[in-house]
PDB file of C-alpha atoms and ligand atoms in Angstrom:
ATOM      1  CA  UNK A   1       8.417 -24.649  -3.360  1.00 48.00           C
ATOM      2  CA  UNK A   2       6.922 -22.662  -6.529  1.00 52.00           C
ATOM      3  CA  UNK A   3       5.918 -18.931  -5.237  1.00 53.00           C
ATOM      4  CA  UNK A   4       3.132 -17.661  -6.995  1.00 56.00           C
ATOM      5  CA  UNK A   5       2.321 -14.049  -7.188  1.00 56.00           C
ATOM      6  CA  UNK A   6      -0.266 -13.575  -4.916  1.00 65.00           C
ATOM      7  CA  UNK A   7       2.569 -15.226  -2.474  1.00 76.00           C
ATOM      8  CA  UNK A   8       4.023 -11.714  -2.194  1.00 91.00           C
ATOM      9  CA  UNK A   9       2.808  -9.807   1.096  1.00 94.00           C
ATOM     10  CA  UNK A  10       1.767  -5.867   0.308  1.00 96.00           C
ATOM     11  CA  UNK A  11       4.828  -3.753   0.822  1.00 97.00           C
ATOM     12  CA  UNK A  12       2.618  -1.691   2.910  1.00 96.00           C
ATOM     13  CA  UNK A  13       2.806  -4.748   5.497  1.00 96.00           C
ATOM     14  CA  UNK A  14       6.051  -5.718   5.242  1.00 96.00           C
ATOM     15  CA  UNK A  15       7.706  -2.077   5.563  1.00 95.00           C
ATOM     16  CA  UNK A  16       5.254  -0.122   6.690  1.00 96.00           C
ATOM     17  CA  UNK A  17       7.200   2.774   7.628  1.00 94.00           C
ATOM     18  CA  UNK A  18       9.172   2.580   4.193  1.00 94.00           C
ATOM     19  CA  UNK A  19       6.003   2.663   2.043  1.00 96.00           C
ATOM     20  CA  UNK A  20       4.741   5.734   3.639  1.00 96.00           C
ATOM     21  CA  UNK A  21       8.363   7.471   2.965  1.00 94.00           C
ATOM     22  CA  UNK A  22       7.755   6.293  -0.813  1.00 96.00           C
ATOM     23  CA  UNK A  23       3.919   7.507  -0.757  1.00 96.00           C
ATOM     24  CA  UNK A  24       5.224  11.023   0.856  1.00 94.00           C
ATOM     25  CA  UNK A  25       8.328  11.480  -1.510  1.00 95.00           C
ATOM     26  CA  UNK A  26       6.628  10.316  -4.630  1.00 97.00           C
ATOM     27  CA  UNK A  27       3.840  12.802  -4.152  1.00 96.00           C
ATOM     28  CA  UNK A  28       6.328  15.546  -3.392  1.00 94.00           C
ATOM     29  CA  UNK A  29       8.174  14.720  -6.720  1.00 95.00           C
ATOM     30  CA  UNK A  30       4.839  15.347  -8.783  1.00 97.00           C
ATOM     31  CA  UNK A  31       4.536  11.174  -9.240  1.00 97.00           C
ATOM     32  CA  UNK A  32       0.865  11.115  -7.946  1.00 97.00           C
ATOM     33  CA  UNK A  33       0.397   7.680 -10.237  1.00 97.00           C
ATOM     34  CA  UNK A  34       3.086   6.055  -8.515  1.00 98.00           C
ATOM     35  CA  UNK A  35       2.400   7.336  -5.325  1.00 98.00           C
ATOM     36  CA  UNK A  36      -1.082   5.780  -5.785  1.00 97.00           C
ATOM     37  CA  UNK A  37       0.602   2.133  -6.536  1.00 96.00           C
ATOM     38  CA  UNK A  38       2.884   2.025  -3.429  1.00 97.00           C
ATOM     39  CA  UNK A  39      -0.779   0.946  -1.566  1.00 96.00           C
ATOM     40  CA  UNK A  40      -0.723  -2.203  -4.277  1.00 95.00           C
ATOM     41  CA  UNK A  41       2.978  -2.907  -4.413  1.00 96.00           C
ATOM     42  CA  UNK A  42       4.252  -6.233  -3.147  1.00 95.00           C
ATOM     43  CA  UNK A  43       7.252  -7.158  -1.402  1.00 96.00           C
ATOM     44  CA  UNK A  44       9.650  -9.444  -3.979  1.00 94.00           C
ATOM     45  CA  UNK A  45      12.345  -9.765  -1.627  1.00 94.00           C
ATOM     46  CA  UNK A  46      15.349  -7.068  -0.414  1.00 93.00           C
ATOM     47  CA  UNK A  47      18.215  -6.077  -2.122  1.00 93.00           C
ATOM     48  CA  UNK A  48      20.972  -8.948  -2.379  1.00 91.00           C
ATOM     49  CA  UNK A  49      23.897  -6.416  -0.888  1.00 92.00           C
ATOM     50  CA  UNK A  50      25.963  -6.856   2.099  1.00 91.00           C
ATOM     51  CA  UNK A  51      25.348  -3.388   3.380  1.00 91.00           C
ATOM     52  CA  UNK A  52      23.509  -3.413   6.787  1.00 88.00           C
ATOM     53  CA  UNK A  53      21.911  -0.056   6.085  1.00 87.00           C
ATOM     54  CA  UNK A  54      20.268  -0.834   2.979  1.00 92.00           C
ATOM     55  CA  UNK A  55      16.836  -1.592   3.422  1.00 93.00           C
ATOM     56  CA  UNK A  56      16.177  -2.126  -0.168  1.00 95.00           C
ATOM     57  CA  UNK A  57      13.712  -4.204  -1.808  1.00 96.00           C
ATOM     58  CA  UNK A  58      12.154  -5.525  -4.991  1.00 96.00           C
ATOM     59  CA  UNK A  59       8.652  -4.649  -5.945  1.00 96.00           C
ATOM     60  CA  UNK A  60       8.439  -6.753  -9.087  1.00 94.00           C
ATOM     61  CA  UNK A  61       9.964 -10.392 -10.355  1.00 90.00           C
ATOM     62  CA  UNK A  62      13.613  -9.867 -10.474  1.00 87.00           C
ATOM     63  CA  UNK A  63      15.793  -9.162 -14.215  1.00 82.00           C
ATOM     64  CA  UNK A  64      18.666 -10.665 -14.868  1.00 80.00           C
ATOM     65  CA  UNK A  65      20.606  -7.625 -16.637  1.00 81.00           C
ATOM     66  CA  UNK A  66      19.318  -4.196 -17.495  1.00 85.00           C
ATOM     67  CA  UNK A  67      16.046  -2.815 -16.962  1.00 88.00           C
ATOM     68  CA  UNK A  68      15.666  -2.102 -20.886  1.00 86.00           C
ATOM     69  CA  UNK A  69      14.934   1.683 -22.443  1.00 88.00           C
ATOM     70  CA  UNK A  70      11.524   2.027 -20.592  1.00 93.00           C
ATOM     71  CA  UNK A  71      13.458   2.713 -17.354  1.00 95.00           C
ATOM     72  CA  UNK A  72      13.943   5.638 -15.028  1.00 95.00           C
ATOM     73  CA  UNK A  73      14.931   6.349 -11.791  1.00 95.00           C
ATOM     74  CA  UNK A  74      12.977   8.821  -9.253  1.00 97.00           C
ATOM     75  CA  UNK A  75      15.387  10.552  -6.646  1.00 96.00           C
ATOM     76  CA  UNK A  76      13.070  11.433  -3.771  1.00 96.00           C
ATOM     77  CA  UNK A  77      13.654  14.006  -1.010  1.00 87.00           C
ATOM     78  CA  UNK A  78      11.627  12.285   2.364  1.00 87.00           C
ATOM     79  CA  UNK A  79      14.173  14.395   4.698  1.00 81.00           C
ATOM     80  CA  UNK A  80      17.258  12.817   6.093  1.00 74.00           C
ATOM     81  CA  UNK A  81      16.253   9.450   6.983  1.00 74.00           C
ATOM     82  CA  UNK A  82      17.234   7.809   4.198  1.00 78.00           C
ATOM     83  CA  UNK A  83      18.047   8.698   0.704  1.00 85.00           C
ATOM     84  CA  UNK A  84      15.411   6.623  -1.507  1.00 94.00           C
ATOM     85  CA  UNK A  85      15.746   6.398  -5.214  1.00 96.00           C
ATOM     86  CA  UNK A  86      12.779   4.262  -6.770  1.00 97.00           C
ATOM     87  CA  UNK A  87      13.400   2.378 -10.316  1.00 96.00           C
ATOM     88  CA  UNK A  88      10.217   2.077 -12.747  1.00 97.00           C
ATOM     89  CA  UNK A  89      10.273   0.442 -15.951  1.00 95.00           C
ATOM     90  CA  UNK A  90       7.131   1.960 -18.427  1.00 93.00           C
ATOM     91  CA  UNK A  91       4.704   2.955 -15.576  1.00 93.00           C
ATOM     92  CA  UNK A  92       5.486   0.437 -12.252  1.00 95.00           C
ATOM     93  CA  UNK A  93       7.286   0.705  -9.818  1.00 97.00           C
ATOM     94  CA  UNK A  94      10.265  -2.607  -9.796  1.00 96.00           C
ATOM     95  CA  UNK A  95      12.346  -1.725  -6.936  1.00 96.00           C
ATOM     96  CA  UNK A  96      13.383   1.143  -4.433  1.00 97.00           C
ATOM     97  CA  UNK A  97      15.962   1.709  -2.855  1.00 95.00           C
ATOM     98  CA  UNK A  98      16.462   2.969   0.421  1.00 92.00           C
ATOM     99  CA  UNK A  99      20.117   3.358   1.200  1.00 85.00           C
TER     100      UNK A  99
HETATM  101 ZN1   ZN B   1      21.364  -3.268  -0.682  1.00 89.35          ZN
END
């Protein structure tokens, strides 16, 4: 079955707690525009690593290889529950790491 973009559920439905942490962390980091994006992000599947504690997930279609020159990482301080890093390409959040 082919998945269409609209078939992906909102991150705020799949992982409401983590979406809340993203918004809080991005705002605290001065990334208000990215924080505003979180409510519209769609869940593109979880990280495929084997770690039990990893709750990382994709927020854009997966790409093979590197993200390219427009890519940056933002480490967020959300307290002691998770280590959170968001991957941003140009102006879009593409992956959220919850380690
Ligand atoms: Zn993982």
